[in-house]
Each structure stands twice: as structure tokens, then as C-alpha cells.
GROMACS .gro file of C-alpha atoms in nm:
model
  201
    1UNK     CA    1   0.000   0.000   0.000
    2UNK     CA    2   0.285   0.237   0.079
    3UNK     CA    3   0.434   0.189  -0.268
    4UNK     CA    4   0.113   0.303  -0.439
    5UNK     CA    5   0.088   0.629  -0.243
    6UNK     CA    6   0.287   0.949  -0.237
    7UNK     CA    7   0.479   1.013   0.086
    8UNK     CA    8   0.254   1.158   0.360
    9UNK     CA    9   0.269   1.538   0.384
   10UNK     CA   10   0.298   1.527   0.764
   11UNK     CA   11   0.396   1.271   1.030
   12UNK     CA   12   0.100   1.063   1.146
   13UNK     CA   13  -0.006   0.771   1.359
   14UNK     CA   14  -0.295   0.527   1.363
   15UNK     CA   15  -0.485   0.521   1.691
   16UNK     CA   16  -0.644   0.200   1.808
   17UNK     CA   17  -0.963   0.275   2.003
   18UNK     CA   18  -1.203   0.108   2.243
   19UNK     CA   19  -1.148  -0.259   2.318
   20UNK     CA   20  -0.846  -0.279   2.092
   21UNK     CA   21  -0.701   0.037   2.247
   22UNK     CA   22  -0.736  -0.125   2.589
   23UNK     CA   23  -0.582  -0.450   2.460
   24UNK     CA   24  -0.875  -0.647   2.594
   25UNK     CA   25  -0.984  -0.820   2.274
   26UNK     CA   26  -0.933  -1.194   2.273
   27UNK     CA   27  -1.037  -1.221   1.908
   28UNK     CA   28  -1.014  -0.929   1.666
   29UNK     CA   29  -1.342  -0.936   1.471
   30UNK     CA   30  -1.397  -0.562   1.421
   31UNK     CA   31  -1.177  -0.258   1.387
   32UNK     CA   32  -1.212   0.073   1.569
   33UNK     CA   33  -0.940   0.322   1.491
   34UNK     CA   34  -0.872   0.683   1.403
   35UNK     CA   35  -0.591   0.877   1.243
   36UNK     CA   36  -0.389   1.156   1.402
   37UNK     CA   37  -0.152   1.372   1.197
   38UNK     CA   38   0.082   1.656   1.285
   39UNK     CA   39  -0.051   2.011   1.253
   40UNK     CA   40   0.011   2.165   0.909
   41UNK     CA   41   0.201   2.493   0.903
   42UNK     CA   42  -0.063   2.688   0.706
   43UNK     CA   43  -0.442   2.689   0.632
   44UNK     CA   44  -0.372   2.584   0.273
   45UNK     CA   45  -0.160   2.301   0.405
   46UNK     CA   46  -0.447   2.189   0.627
   47UNK     CA   47  -0.680   2.138   0.329
   48UNK     CA   48  -0.423   1.942   0.133
   49UNK     CA   49  -0.308   1.737   0.430
   50UNK     CA   50  -0.658   1.648   0.550
   51UNK     CA   51  -0.758   1.546   0.198
   52UNK     CA   52  -0.458   1.316   0.174
   53UNK     CA   53  -0.525   1.142   0.504
   54UNK     CA   54  -0.901   1.112   0.444
   55UNK     CA   55  -0.829   0.927   0.120
   56UNK     CA   56  -0.563   0.718   0.289
   57UNK     CA   57  -0.799   0.630   0.577
   58UNK     CA   58  -1.069   0.528   0.332
   59UNK     CA   59  -0.826   0.292   0.161
   60UNK     CA   60  -0.728   0.138   0.495
   61UNK     CA   61  -1.092   0.091   0.590
   62UNK     CA   62  -1.169  -0.086   0.263
   63UNK     CA   63  -0.864  -0.309   0.305
   64UNK     CA   64  -0.971  -0.409   0.657
   65UNK     CA   65  -1.325  -0.481   0.545
   66UNK     CA   66  -1.184  -0.692   0.264
   67UNK     CA   67  -1.013  -0.902   0.532
   68UNK     CA   68  -1.343  -0.950   0.715
   69UNK     CA   69  -1.295  -0.675   0.976
   70UNK     CA   70  -1.595  -0.437   0.966
   71UNK     CA   71  -1.595  -0.107   1.160
   72UNK     CA   72  -1.678  -0.147   1.528
   73UNK     CA   73  -1.884   0.172   1.543
   74UNK     CA   74  -2.213   0.214   1.362
   75UNK     CA   75  -2.288   0.499   1.125
   76UNK     CA   76  -2.174   0.614   0.785
   77UNK     CA   77  -1.947   0.345   0.638
   78UNK     CA   78  -1.730   0.614   0.480
   79UNK     CA   79  -1.451   0.764   0.688
   80UNK     CA   80  -1.597   1.047   0.893
   81UNK     CA   81  -1.397   1.368   0.943
   82UNK     CA   82  -1.401   1.302   1.319
   83UNK     CA   83  -1.192   0.989   1.267
   84UNK     CA   84  -0.915   1.175   1.083
   85UNK     CA   85  -0.789   1.497   1.240
   86UNK     CA   86  -0.479   1.701   1.306
   87UNK     CA   87  -0.321   1.715   1.649
   88UNK     CA   88  -0.480   2.053   1.720
   89UNK     CA   89  -0.824   1.943   1.597
   90UNK     CA   90  -0.816   1.627   1.809
   91UNK     CA   91  -0.731   1.834   2.116
   92UNK     CA   92  -1.026   2.065   2.043
   93UNK     CA   93  -1.257   1.765   1.999
   94UNK     CA   94  -1.159   1.612   2.333
   95UNK     CA   95  -1.188   1.953   2.503
   96UNK     CA   96  -1.544   1.989   2.371
   97UNK     CA   97  -1.639   1.646   2.504
   98UNK     CA   98  -1.489   1.727   2.843
   99UNK     CA   99  -1.646   2.074   2.864
  100UNK     CA  100  -1.994   1.958   2.763
  101UNK     CA  101  -1.999   1.649   2.985
  102UNK     CA  102  -2.319   1.550   2.805
  103UNK     CA  103  -2.465   1.222   2.937
  104UNK     CA  104  -2.648   1.167   2.606
  105UNK     CA  105  -2.327   1.158   2.401
  106UNK     CA  106  -2.098   1.020   2.671
  107UNK     CA  107  -2.119   0.659   2.555
  108UNK     CA  108  -2.028   0.748   2.197
  109UNK     CA  109  -1.708   0.934   2.289
  110UNK     CA  110  -1.565   0.720   2.570
  111UNK     CA  111  -1.395   0.471   2.338
  112UNK     CA  112  -1.184   0.753   2.197
  113UNK     CA  113  -1.029   0.810   2.540
  114UNK     CA  114  -0.889   0.455   2.527
  115UNK     CA  115  -0.664   0.529   2.230
  116UNK     CA  116  -0.312   0.398   2.187
  117UNK     CA  117  -0.067   0.433   1.901
  118UNK     CA  118  -0.088   0.131   1.676
  119UNK     CA  119   0.147   0.252   1.404
  120UNK     CA  120   0.341   0.567   1.321
  121UNK     CA  121   0.475   0.855   1.529
  122UNK     CA  122   0.397   0.759   1.889
  123UNK     CA  123   0.500   1.107   2.008
  124UNK     CA  124   0.185   1.249   1.848
  125UNK     CA  125  -0.034   1.021   2.059
  126UNK     CA  126   0.174   1.093   2.370
  127UNK     CA  127   0.133   1.468   2.319
  128UNK     CA  128  -0.242   1.436   2.274
  129UNK     CA  129  -0.267   1.218   2.585
  130UNK     CA  130  -0.082   1.478   2.791
  131UNK     CA  131  -0.310   1.756   2.663
  132UNK     CA  132  -0.615   1.552   2.765
  133UNK     CA  133  -0.471   1.488   3.111
  134UNK     CA  134  -0.411   1.861   3.154
  135UNK     CA  135  -0.765   1.946   3.043
  136UNK     CA  136  -0.921   1.688   3.276
  137UNK     CA  137  -0.766   1.859   3.579
  138UNK     CA  138  -1.032   2.129   3.539
  139UNK     CA  139  -1.298   1.903   3.387
  140UNK     CA  140  -1.450   1.760   3.702
  141UNK     CA  141  -1.802   1.763   3.556
  142UNK     CA  142  -1.692   1.514   3.289
  143UNK     CA  143  -1.552   1.274   3.549
  144UNK     CA  144  -1.866   1.309   3.761
  145UNK     CA  145  -2.089   1.239   3.461
  146UNK     CA  146  -1.888   0.927   3.384
  147UNK     CA  147  -1.923   0.809   3.742
  148UNK     CA  148  -2.299   0.871   3.741
  149UNK     CA  149  -2.340   0.666   3.423
  150UNK     CA  150  -2.152   0.377   3.583
  151UNK     CA  151  -2.369   0.391   3.896
  152UNK     CA  152  -2.683   0.371   3.680
  153UNK     CA  153  -2.562   0.053   3.510
  154UNK     CA  154  -2.784  -0.241   3.602
  155UNK     CA  155  -2.604  -0.519   3.793
  156UNK     CA  156  -2.561  -0.852   3.612
  157UNK     CA  157  -2.741  -1.040   3.892
  158UNK     CA  158  -3.109  -1.029   3.981
  159UNK     CA  159  -3.266  -1.040   4.327
  160UNK     CA  160  -3.224  -1.418   4.335
  161UNK     CA  161  -2.852  -1.392   4.250
  162UNK     CA  162  -2.904  -1.537   3.905
  163UNK     CA  163  -2.749  -1.390   3.593
  164UNK     CA  164  -2.968  -1.143   3.405
  165UNK     CA  165  -3.008  -1.300   3.060
  166UNK     CA  166  -3.130  -1.158   2.730
  167UNK     CA  167  -3.509  -1.148   2.706
  168UNK     CA  168  -3.534  -1.135   2.327
  169UNK     CA  169  -3.336  -1.158   2.005
  170UNK     CA  170  -3.098  -1.420   1.870
  171UNK     CA  171  -2.935  -1.465   2.212
  172UNK     CA  172  -3.252  -1.492   2.419
  173UNK     CA  173  -3.187  -1.678   2.742
  174UNK     CA  174  -2.810  -1.619   2.726
  175UNK     CA  175  -2.595  -1.397   2.946
  176UNK     CA  176  -2.430  -1.105   2.764
  177UNK     CA  177  -2.084  -1.123   2.917
  178UNK     CA  178  -1.950  -0.830   2.714
  179UNK     CA  179  -2.225  -0.579   2.798
  180UNK     CA  180  -2.306  -0.687   3.154
  181UNK     CA  181  -1.969  -0.820   3.263
  182UNK     CA  182  -1.668  -0.674   3.083
  183UNK     CA  183  -1.804  -0.330   2.989
  184UNK     CA  184  -1.889  -0.211   3.344
  185UNK     CA  185  -1.544  -0.317   3.460
  186UNK     CA  186  -1.379  -0.137   3.167
  187UNK     CA  187  -1.584   0.176   3.245
  188UNK     CA  188  -1.469   0.174   3.608
  189UNK     CA  189  -1.104   0.126   3.512
  190UNK     CA  190  -1.126   0.405   3.252
  191UNK     CA  191  -1.274   0.639   3.512
  192UNK     CA  192  -0.993   0.564   3.756
  193UNK     CA  193  -0.729   0.604   3.487
  194UNK     CA  194  -0.858   0.940   3.364
  195UNK     CA  195  -0.918   1.076   3.714
  196UNK     CA  196  -0.569   0.982   3.833
  197UNK     CA  197  -0.380   1.073   3.517
  198UNK     CA  198  -0.279   0.720   3.423
  199UNK     CA  199  -0.131   0.718   3.073
  200UNK     CA  200  -0.320   0.411   2.949
  201UNK     CA  201  -0.678   0.302   3.014
   0.00000   0.00000   0.00000
């Protein structure tokens, strides 16, 4: 793939998100990633650079789908601008999430906080992580909203100490280990990591 493309206009790195970012996947059956590139030096450079990486990201997505790895997140199958941003734009995006602390959109953005560098310039991811840690020091509302969402999560056991199983659908009568077992634990660990400035969630 590298041979068929012109050299990238700026340094970049692929960010692995969500379960993959937390290294908790036993079997990789979906992909959830984003692209982070260094800030261009001019507005004209931003247009050219973003266009390059949007096309590059689209090619990567198609290649992964061709290998049987569909996107983990629902929505437009094409690469969305949110998934491909400059260092400065990513910092602004995270700052908006932290400032708004919106319970309605909290679930959709949390996986982004679990990012890790999968390929490329790791220093870009490290710099973004440090900026997020700095912003969270004054973003107590975001942490509190996360904690409230965790508290509202239904326990996996009912009053008779039996597992709460699915009531309908293809898995009716089965226990959803991912949603009712692993996810609440991951949410708690993420909260602790972000609140205490741990580098990885």
C-alpha cells in the first residue's frame, strides 16, 4: 500500500480505540481506529493534508473490510472527518467532550479516550494524551458524569442472585458477558485512569 501512495505530507499515527485500544480483545473481529496527523504549518496546508489522510484512511478501511474486519462503530461506512484529524483538531474535539460532559453523548465518545498508538509517530499520541490529562484537571463535571453513568448501570445479577439474561433476540436466554460483565469493569477502570492521570486506560 505504501508503494502506491505518495509520501505523507505530515507525520502521522494510527490510533487504536475502544477494546483494541485497551488491549482487551481476545479475538479481533472488528476494527475501531482513528488517524492523528501533525498540525500543518498553514491553512492551505491543512486542506491538502486532511484530503490526503481522508483518502488514505478510506483505503485502509476498505482493506480491513476486505479481510473481514468491519468497523466497530455504527454509522456512515465512509470515513468520517471526526476519525481523521490534526493534532490541534483532536485536542479541540476532546476539550469539547470534556467541557460539555453530556450524558447523552458520553457513551459514543468514551472509546476515543482509550486510544493507543498502533502505528506511526507515537510522540503524536503521547502529546495528545498529555493535553487531555491537563484538560481533565479542570474538567470535574466530565468525570462526575462518567461516574454517574456507571452507577446507573444495572447489575448482572437479579434479586435471586441469578445472571440477568437476554429477554429477546438471537441470544434470548443467554448472558451477555460483554455488555453486563466486561463493559462495566472497563468503564470503572477508565474512570480511575482518567481521574488519576494514568497514561493508558
